PDB file of C-alpha atoms in Angstrom:
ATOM      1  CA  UNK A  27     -24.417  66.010 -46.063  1.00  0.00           C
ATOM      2  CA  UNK A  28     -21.618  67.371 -48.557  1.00  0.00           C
ATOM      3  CA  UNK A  29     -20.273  69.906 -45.733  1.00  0.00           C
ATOM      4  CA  UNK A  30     -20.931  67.357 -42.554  1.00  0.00           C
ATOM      5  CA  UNK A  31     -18.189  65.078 -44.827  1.00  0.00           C
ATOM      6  CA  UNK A  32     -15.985  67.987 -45.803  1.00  0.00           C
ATOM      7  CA  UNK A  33     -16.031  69.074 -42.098  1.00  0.00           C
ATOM      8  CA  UNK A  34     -14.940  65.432 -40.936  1.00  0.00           C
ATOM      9  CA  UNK A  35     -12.404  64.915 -43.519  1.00  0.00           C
ATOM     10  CA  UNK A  36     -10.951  68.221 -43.147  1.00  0.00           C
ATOM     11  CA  UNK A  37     -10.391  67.323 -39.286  1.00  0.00           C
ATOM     12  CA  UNK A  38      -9.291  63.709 -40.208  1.00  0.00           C
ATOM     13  CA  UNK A  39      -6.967  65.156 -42.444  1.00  0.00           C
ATOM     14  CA  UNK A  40      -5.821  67.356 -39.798  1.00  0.00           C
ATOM     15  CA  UNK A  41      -4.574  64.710 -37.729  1.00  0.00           C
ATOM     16  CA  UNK A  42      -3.172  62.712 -40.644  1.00  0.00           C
ATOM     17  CA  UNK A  43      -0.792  64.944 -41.534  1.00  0.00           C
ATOM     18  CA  UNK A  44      -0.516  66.482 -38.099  1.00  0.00           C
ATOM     19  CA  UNK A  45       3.510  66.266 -38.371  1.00  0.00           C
ATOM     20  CA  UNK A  46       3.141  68.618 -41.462  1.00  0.00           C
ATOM     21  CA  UNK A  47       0.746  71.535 -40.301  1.00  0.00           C
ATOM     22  CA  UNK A  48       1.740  74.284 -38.167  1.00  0.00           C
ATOM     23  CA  UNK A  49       0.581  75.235 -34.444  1.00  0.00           C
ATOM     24  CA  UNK A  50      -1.668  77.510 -35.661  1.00  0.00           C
ATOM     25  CA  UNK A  51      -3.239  74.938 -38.220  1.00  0.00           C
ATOM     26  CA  UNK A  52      -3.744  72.493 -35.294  1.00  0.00           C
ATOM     27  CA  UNK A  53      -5.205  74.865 -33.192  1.00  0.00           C
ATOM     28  CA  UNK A  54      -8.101  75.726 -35.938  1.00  0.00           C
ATOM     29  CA  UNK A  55      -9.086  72.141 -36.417  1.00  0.00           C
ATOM     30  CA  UNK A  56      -9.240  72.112 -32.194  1.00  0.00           C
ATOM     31  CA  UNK A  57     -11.463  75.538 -32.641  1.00  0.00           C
ATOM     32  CA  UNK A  58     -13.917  73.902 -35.027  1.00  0.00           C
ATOM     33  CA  UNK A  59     -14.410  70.808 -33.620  1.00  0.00           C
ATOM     34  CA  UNK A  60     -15.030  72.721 -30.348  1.00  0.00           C
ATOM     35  CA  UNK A  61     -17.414  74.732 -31.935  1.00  0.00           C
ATOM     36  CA  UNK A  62     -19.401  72.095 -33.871  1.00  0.00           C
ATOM     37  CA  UNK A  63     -19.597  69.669 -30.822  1.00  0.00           C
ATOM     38  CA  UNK A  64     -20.582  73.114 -28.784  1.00  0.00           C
ATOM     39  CA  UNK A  65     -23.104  73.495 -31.324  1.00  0.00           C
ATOM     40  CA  UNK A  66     -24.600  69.568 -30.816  1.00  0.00           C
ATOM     41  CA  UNK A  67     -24.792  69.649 -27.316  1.00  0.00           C
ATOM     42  CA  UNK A  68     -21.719  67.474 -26.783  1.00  0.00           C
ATOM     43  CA  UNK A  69     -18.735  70.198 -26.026  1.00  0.00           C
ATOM     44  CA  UNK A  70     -18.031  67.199 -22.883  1.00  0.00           C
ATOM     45  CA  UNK A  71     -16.750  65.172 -26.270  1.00  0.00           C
ATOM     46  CA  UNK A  72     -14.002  66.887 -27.698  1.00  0.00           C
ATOM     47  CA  UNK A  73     -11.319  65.026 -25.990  1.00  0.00           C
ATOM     48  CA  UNK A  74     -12.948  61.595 -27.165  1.00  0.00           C
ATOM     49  CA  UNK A  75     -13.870  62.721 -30.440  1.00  0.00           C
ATOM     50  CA  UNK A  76      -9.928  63.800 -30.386  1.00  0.00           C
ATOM     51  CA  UNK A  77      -8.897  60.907 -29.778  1.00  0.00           C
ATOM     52  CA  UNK A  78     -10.856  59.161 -32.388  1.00  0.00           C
ATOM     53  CA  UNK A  79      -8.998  61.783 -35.243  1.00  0.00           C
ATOM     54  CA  UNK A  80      -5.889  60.900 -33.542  1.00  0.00           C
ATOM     55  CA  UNK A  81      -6.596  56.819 -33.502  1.00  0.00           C
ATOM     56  CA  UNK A  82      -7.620  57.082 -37.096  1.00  0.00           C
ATOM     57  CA  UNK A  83      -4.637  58.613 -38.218  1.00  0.00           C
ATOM     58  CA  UNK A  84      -2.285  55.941 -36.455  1.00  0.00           C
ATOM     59  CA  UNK A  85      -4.651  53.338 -37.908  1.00  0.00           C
ATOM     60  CA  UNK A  86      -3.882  55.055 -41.488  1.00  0.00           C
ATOM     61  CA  UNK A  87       0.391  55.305 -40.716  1.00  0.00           C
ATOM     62  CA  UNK A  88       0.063  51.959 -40.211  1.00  0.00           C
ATOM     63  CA  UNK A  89      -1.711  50.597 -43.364  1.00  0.00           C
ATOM     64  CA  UNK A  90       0.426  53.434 -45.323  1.00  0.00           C
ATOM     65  CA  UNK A  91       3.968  54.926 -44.800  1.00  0.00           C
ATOM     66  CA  UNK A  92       4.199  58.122 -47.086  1.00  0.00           C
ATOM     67  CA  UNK A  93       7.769  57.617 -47.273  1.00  0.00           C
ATOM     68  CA  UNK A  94       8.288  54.205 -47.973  1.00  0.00           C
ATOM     69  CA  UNK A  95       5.094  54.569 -50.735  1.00  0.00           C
ATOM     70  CA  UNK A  96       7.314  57.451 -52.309  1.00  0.00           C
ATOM     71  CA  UNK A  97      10.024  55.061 -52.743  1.00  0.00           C
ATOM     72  CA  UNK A  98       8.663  52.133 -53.707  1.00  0.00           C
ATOM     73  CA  UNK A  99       6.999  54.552 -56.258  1.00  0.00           C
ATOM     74  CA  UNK A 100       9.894  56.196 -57.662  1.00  0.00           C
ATOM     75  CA  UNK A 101      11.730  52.605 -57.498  1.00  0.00           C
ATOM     76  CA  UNK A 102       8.963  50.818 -59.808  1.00  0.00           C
ATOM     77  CA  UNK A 103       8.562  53.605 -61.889  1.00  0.00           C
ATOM     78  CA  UNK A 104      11.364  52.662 -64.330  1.00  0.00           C
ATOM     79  CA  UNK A 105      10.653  49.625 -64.373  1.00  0.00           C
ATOM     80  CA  UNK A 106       6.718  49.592 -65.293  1.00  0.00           C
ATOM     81  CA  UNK A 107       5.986  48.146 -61.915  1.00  0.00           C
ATOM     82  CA  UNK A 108       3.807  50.963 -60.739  1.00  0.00           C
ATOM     83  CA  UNK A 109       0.670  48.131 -60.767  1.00  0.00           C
ATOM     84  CA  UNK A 110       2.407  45.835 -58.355  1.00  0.00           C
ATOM     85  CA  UNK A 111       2.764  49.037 -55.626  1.00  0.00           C
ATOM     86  CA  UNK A 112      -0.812  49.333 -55.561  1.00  0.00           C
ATOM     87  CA  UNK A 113      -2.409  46.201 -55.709  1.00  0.00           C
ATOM     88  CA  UNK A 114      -0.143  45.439 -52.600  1.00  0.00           C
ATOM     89  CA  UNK A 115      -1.661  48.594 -51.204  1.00  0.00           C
ATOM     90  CA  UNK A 116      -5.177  48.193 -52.539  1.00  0.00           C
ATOM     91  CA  UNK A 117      -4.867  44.295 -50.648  1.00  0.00           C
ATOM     92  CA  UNK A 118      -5.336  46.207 -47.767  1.00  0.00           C
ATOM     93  CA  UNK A 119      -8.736  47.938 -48.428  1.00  0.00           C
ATOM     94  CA  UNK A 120     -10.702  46.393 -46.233  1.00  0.00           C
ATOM     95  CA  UNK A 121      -8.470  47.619 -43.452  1.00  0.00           C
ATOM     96  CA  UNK A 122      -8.540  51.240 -44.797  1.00  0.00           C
ATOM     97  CA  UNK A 123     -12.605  50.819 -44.541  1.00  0.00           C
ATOM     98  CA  UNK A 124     -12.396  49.686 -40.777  1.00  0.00           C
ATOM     99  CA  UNK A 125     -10.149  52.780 -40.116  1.00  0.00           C
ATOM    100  CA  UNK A 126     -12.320  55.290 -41.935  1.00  0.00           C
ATOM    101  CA  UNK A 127     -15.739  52.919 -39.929  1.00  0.00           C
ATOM    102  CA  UNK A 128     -14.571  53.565 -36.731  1.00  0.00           C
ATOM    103  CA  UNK A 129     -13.564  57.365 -37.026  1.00  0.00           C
ATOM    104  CA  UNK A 130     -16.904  57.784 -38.033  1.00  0.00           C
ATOM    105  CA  UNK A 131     -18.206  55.789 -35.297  1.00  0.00           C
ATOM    106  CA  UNK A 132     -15.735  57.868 -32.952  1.00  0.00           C
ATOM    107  CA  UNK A 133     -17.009  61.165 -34.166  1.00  0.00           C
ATOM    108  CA  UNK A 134     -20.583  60.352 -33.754  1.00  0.00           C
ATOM    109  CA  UNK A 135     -21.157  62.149 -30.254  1.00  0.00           C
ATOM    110  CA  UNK A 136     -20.376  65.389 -31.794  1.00  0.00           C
ATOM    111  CA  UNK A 137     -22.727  64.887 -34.641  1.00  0.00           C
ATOM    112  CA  UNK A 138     -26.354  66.284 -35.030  1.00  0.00           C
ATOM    113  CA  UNK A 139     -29.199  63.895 -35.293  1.00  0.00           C
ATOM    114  CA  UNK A 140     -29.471  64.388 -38.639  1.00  0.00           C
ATOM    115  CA  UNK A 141     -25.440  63.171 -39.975  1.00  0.00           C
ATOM    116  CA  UNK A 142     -26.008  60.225 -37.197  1.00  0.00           C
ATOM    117  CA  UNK A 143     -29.033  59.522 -39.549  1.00  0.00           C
ATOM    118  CA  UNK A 144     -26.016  59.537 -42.134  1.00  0.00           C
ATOM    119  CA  UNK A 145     -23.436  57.709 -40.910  1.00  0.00           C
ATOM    120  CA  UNK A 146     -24.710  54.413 -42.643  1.00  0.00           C
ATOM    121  CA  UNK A 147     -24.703  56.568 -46.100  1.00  0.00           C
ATOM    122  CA  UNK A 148     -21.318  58.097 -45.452  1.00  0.00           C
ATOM    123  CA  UNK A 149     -19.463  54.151 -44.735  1.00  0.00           C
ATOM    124  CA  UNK A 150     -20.940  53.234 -47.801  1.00  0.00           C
ATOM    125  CA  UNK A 151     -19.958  56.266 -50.158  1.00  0.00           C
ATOM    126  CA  UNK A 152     -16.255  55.955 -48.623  1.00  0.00           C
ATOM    127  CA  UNK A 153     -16.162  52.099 -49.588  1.00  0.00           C
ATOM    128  CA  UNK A 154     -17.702  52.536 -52.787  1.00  0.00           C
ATOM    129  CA  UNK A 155     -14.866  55.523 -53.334  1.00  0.00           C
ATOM    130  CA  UNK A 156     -12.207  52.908 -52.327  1.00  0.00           C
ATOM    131  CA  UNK A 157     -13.659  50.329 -54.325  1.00  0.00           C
ATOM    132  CA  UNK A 158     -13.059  53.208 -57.439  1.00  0.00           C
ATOM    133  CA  UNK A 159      -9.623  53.903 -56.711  1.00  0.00           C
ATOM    134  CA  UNK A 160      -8.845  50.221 -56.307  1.00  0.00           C
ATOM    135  CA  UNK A 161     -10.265  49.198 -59.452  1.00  0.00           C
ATOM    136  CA  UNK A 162      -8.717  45.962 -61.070  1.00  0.00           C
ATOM    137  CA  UNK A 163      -6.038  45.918 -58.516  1.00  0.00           C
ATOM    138  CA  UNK A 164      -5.486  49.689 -58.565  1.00  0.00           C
ATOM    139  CA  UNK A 165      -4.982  50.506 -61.994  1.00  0.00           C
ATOM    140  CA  UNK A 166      -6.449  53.784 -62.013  1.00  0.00           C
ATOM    141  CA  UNK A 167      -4.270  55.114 -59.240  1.00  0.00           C
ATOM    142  CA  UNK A 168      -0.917  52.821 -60.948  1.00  0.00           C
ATOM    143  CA  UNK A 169      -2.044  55.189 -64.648  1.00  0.00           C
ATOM    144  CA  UNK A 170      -2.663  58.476 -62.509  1.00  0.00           C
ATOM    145  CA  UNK A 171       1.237  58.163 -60.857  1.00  0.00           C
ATOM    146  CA  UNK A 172       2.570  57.128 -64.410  1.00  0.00           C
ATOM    147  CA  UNK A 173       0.499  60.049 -66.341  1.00  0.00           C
ATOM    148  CA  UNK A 174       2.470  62.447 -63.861  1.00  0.00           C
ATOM    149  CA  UNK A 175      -0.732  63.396 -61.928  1.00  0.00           C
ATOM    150  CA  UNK A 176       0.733  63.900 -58.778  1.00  0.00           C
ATOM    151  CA  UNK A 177       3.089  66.683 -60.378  1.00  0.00           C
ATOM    152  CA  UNK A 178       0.041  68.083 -62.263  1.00  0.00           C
ATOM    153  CA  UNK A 179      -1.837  68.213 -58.798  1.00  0.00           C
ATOM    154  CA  UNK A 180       1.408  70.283 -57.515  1.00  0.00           C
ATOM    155  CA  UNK A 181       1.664  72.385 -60.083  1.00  0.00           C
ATOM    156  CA  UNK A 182      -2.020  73.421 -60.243  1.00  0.00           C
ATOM    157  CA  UNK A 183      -2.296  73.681 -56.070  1.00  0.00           C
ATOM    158  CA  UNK A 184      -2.729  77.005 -56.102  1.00  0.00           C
ATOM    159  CA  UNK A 185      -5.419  77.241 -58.948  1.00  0.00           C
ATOM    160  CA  UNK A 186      -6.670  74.401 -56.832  1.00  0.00           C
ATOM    161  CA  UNK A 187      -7.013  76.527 -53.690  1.00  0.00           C
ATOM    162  CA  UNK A 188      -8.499  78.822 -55.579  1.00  0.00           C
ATOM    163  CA  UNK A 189     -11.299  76.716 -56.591  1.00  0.00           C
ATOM    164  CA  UNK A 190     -11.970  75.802 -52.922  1.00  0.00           C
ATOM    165  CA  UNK A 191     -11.907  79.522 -51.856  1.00  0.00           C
ATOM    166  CA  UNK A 192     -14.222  80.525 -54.443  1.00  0.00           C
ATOM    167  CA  UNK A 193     -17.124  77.910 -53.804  1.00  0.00           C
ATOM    168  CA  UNK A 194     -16.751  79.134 -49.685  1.00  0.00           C
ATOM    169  CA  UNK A 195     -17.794  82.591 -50.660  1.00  0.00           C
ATOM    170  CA  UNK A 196     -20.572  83.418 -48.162  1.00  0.00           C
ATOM    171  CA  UNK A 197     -19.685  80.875 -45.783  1.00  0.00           C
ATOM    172  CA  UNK A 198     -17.842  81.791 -42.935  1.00  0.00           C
ATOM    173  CA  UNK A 199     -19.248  78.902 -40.443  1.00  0.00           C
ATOM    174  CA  UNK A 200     -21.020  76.044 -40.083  1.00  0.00           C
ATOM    175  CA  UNK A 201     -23.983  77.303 -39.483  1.00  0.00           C
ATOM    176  CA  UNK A 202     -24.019  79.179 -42.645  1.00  0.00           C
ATOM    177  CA  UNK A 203     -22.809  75.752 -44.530  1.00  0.00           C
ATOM    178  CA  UNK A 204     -25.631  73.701 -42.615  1.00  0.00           C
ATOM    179  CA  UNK A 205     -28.045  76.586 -44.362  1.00  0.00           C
ATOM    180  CA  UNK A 206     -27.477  75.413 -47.975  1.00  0.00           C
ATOM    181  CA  UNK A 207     -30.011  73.935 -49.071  1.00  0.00           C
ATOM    182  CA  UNK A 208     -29.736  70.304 -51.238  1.00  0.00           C
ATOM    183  CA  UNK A 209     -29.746  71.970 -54.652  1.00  0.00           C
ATOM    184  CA  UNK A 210     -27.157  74.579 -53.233  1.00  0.00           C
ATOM    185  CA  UNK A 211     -24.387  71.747 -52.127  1.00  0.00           C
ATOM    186  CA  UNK A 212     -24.729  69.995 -55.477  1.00  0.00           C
ATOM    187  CA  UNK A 213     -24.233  73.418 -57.599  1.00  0.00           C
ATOM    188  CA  UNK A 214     -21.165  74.075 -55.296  1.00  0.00           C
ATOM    189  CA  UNK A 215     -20.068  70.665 -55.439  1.00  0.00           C
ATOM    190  CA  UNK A 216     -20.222  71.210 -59.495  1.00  0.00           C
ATOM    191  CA  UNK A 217     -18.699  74.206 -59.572  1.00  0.00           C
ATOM    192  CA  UNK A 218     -15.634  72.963 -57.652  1.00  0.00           C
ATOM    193  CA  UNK A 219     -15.644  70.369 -60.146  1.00  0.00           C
ATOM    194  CA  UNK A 220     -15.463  72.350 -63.275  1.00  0.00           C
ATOM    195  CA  UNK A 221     -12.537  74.623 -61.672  1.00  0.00           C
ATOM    196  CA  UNK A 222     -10.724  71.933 -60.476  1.00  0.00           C
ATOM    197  CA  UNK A 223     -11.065  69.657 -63.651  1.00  0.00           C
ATOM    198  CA  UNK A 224     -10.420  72.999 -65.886  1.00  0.00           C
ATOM    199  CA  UNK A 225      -7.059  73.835 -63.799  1.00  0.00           C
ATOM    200  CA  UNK A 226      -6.247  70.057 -64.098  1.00  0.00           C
ATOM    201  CA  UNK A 227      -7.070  70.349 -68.079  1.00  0.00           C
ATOM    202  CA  UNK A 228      -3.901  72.616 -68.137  1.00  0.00           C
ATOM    203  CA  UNK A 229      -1.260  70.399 -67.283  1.00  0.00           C
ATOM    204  CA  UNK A 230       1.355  68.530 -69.894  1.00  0.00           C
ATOM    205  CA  UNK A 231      -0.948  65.495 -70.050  1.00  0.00           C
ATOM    206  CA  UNK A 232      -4.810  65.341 -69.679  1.00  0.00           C
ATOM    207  CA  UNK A 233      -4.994  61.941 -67.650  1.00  0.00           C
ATOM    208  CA  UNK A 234      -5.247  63.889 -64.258  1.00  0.00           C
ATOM    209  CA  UNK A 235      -7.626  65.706 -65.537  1.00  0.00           C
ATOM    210  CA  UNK A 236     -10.010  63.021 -67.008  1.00  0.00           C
ATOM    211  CA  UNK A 237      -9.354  61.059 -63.931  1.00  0.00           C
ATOM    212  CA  UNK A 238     -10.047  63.807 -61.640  1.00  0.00           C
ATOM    213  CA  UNK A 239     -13.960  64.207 -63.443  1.00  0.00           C
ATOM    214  CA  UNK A 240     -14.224  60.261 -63.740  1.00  0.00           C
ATOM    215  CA  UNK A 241     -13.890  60.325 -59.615  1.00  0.00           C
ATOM    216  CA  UNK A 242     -15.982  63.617 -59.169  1.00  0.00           C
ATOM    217  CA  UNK A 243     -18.461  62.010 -61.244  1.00  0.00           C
ATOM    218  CA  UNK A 244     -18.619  58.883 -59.439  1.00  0.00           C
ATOM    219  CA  UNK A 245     -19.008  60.323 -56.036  1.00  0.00           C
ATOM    220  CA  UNK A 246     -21.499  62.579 -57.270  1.00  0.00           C
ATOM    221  CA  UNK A 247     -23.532  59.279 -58.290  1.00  0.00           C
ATOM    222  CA  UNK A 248     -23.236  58.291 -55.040  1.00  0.00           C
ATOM    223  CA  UNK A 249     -24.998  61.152 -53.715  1.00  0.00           C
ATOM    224  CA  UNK A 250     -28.443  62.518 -53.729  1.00  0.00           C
ATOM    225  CA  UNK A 251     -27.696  65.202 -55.964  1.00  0.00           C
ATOM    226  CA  UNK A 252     -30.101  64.861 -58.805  1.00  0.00           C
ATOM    227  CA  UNK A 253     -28.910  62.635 -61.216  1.00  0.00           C
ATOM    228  CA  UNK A 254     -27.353  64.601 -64.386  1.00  0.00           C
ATOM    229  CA  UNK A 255     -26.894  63.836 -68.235  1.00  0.00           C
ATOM    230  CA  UNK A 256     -23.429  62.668 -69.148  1.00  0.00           C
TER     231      UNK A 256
END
């Protein structure tokens, strides 16, 4: 289920930020979906599924301008307003959850039976993972801008690529990731962990990292990884 999401997101993602990839960028997310929808019996639903990215993405511009956030950020920042930016943003949640329900919806012809099985399980782990960074109004995400975790994030991104590289050692397509067996996805899932909170660990102040394990801890709650001592 952990590479079905990653494979999703990555596309969603995709189209997000589709004015900041390159051609050739946008042409690899087209390959894979082609290939997994190939692979499911449903190559006649790329365009929709398409579409769907490309809906979700408008449906997430218009809940959240990058720019304007960046300025309202930098504008409350000296004044120790950061908490008012996001619980205006976090207000609008539940539309963030009916964007991220209906891409998953919109995706579903391209899925195997088994992530249609899992589509139920995925809405609820994304809403859950909302619900986390919206705590009390956004306060986690408000402490995480203030505790410079956005520059730590930048200035680790290659140690951070790194990471992701590493745990993708040995799989070169989704066939080999749909191989993996449970226990396989949750060690690779805490192995990215430890390398990304470790890289994280590095920077000036260690509030990205402790944040960054607090969320990787909570979404590996949510999922049926067996449950580890903390």
């Amino acid at each position: 289920m952990f590479w079905k999401a990653i494979l999703i997101t990555t596309l969603a993602m995709g189209a997000l930020a589709e004015y900041q990839v390159t051609e050739d960028q946008k042409k690899q997310y087209t390959d894979m979906l082609k290939q997994y929808c190939k692979k499911n019996g449903a190559e006649d639903k790329v365009d929709e599924v398409k579409t769907s990215i490309t809906n979700f993405a408008d449906c997430m511009k218009a809940i959240i301008d990058a720019d304007t956030l960046k300025k309202e950020i930098e504008d409350a920042k000296p004044k120790g307003a950061l908490d008012e930016v996001f619980k205006k943003y976090c207000a609008k949640s539940p539309q963030l959850k009916t964007c991220i329900h209906t891409l998953m919806t919109g995706v579903t012809p391209c899925l195997d039976t088994t992530a249609r099985d899992n589509i139920g399980f995925a809405n609820n782990a994304t809403d859950q993972l909302i619900d986390f960074v919206c705590y009390k109004d956004g306060d986690r995400i408000a402490l995480f801008i203030a505790e410079q975790g956005p520059e730590c994030f930048q200035e680790k991104a290659s140690n951070i690529r790194e990471c992701a590289t590493a745990i993708r050692e040995g799989i070169n397509s989704v066939d080999d990731a749909k191989k993996l067996t449970q226990a396989e996805q949750c060690a690779k899932f805490d192995e990215l962990t430890a390398c990304i909170v470790k890289a994280l660990e590095e920077c000036s102040t260690p509030t990205p990292g402790n944040m960054a394990e607090s969320l990787f801890r909570f979404v590996r709650r949510s999922s049926p990884c067996p449950k580890k001592e903390e």
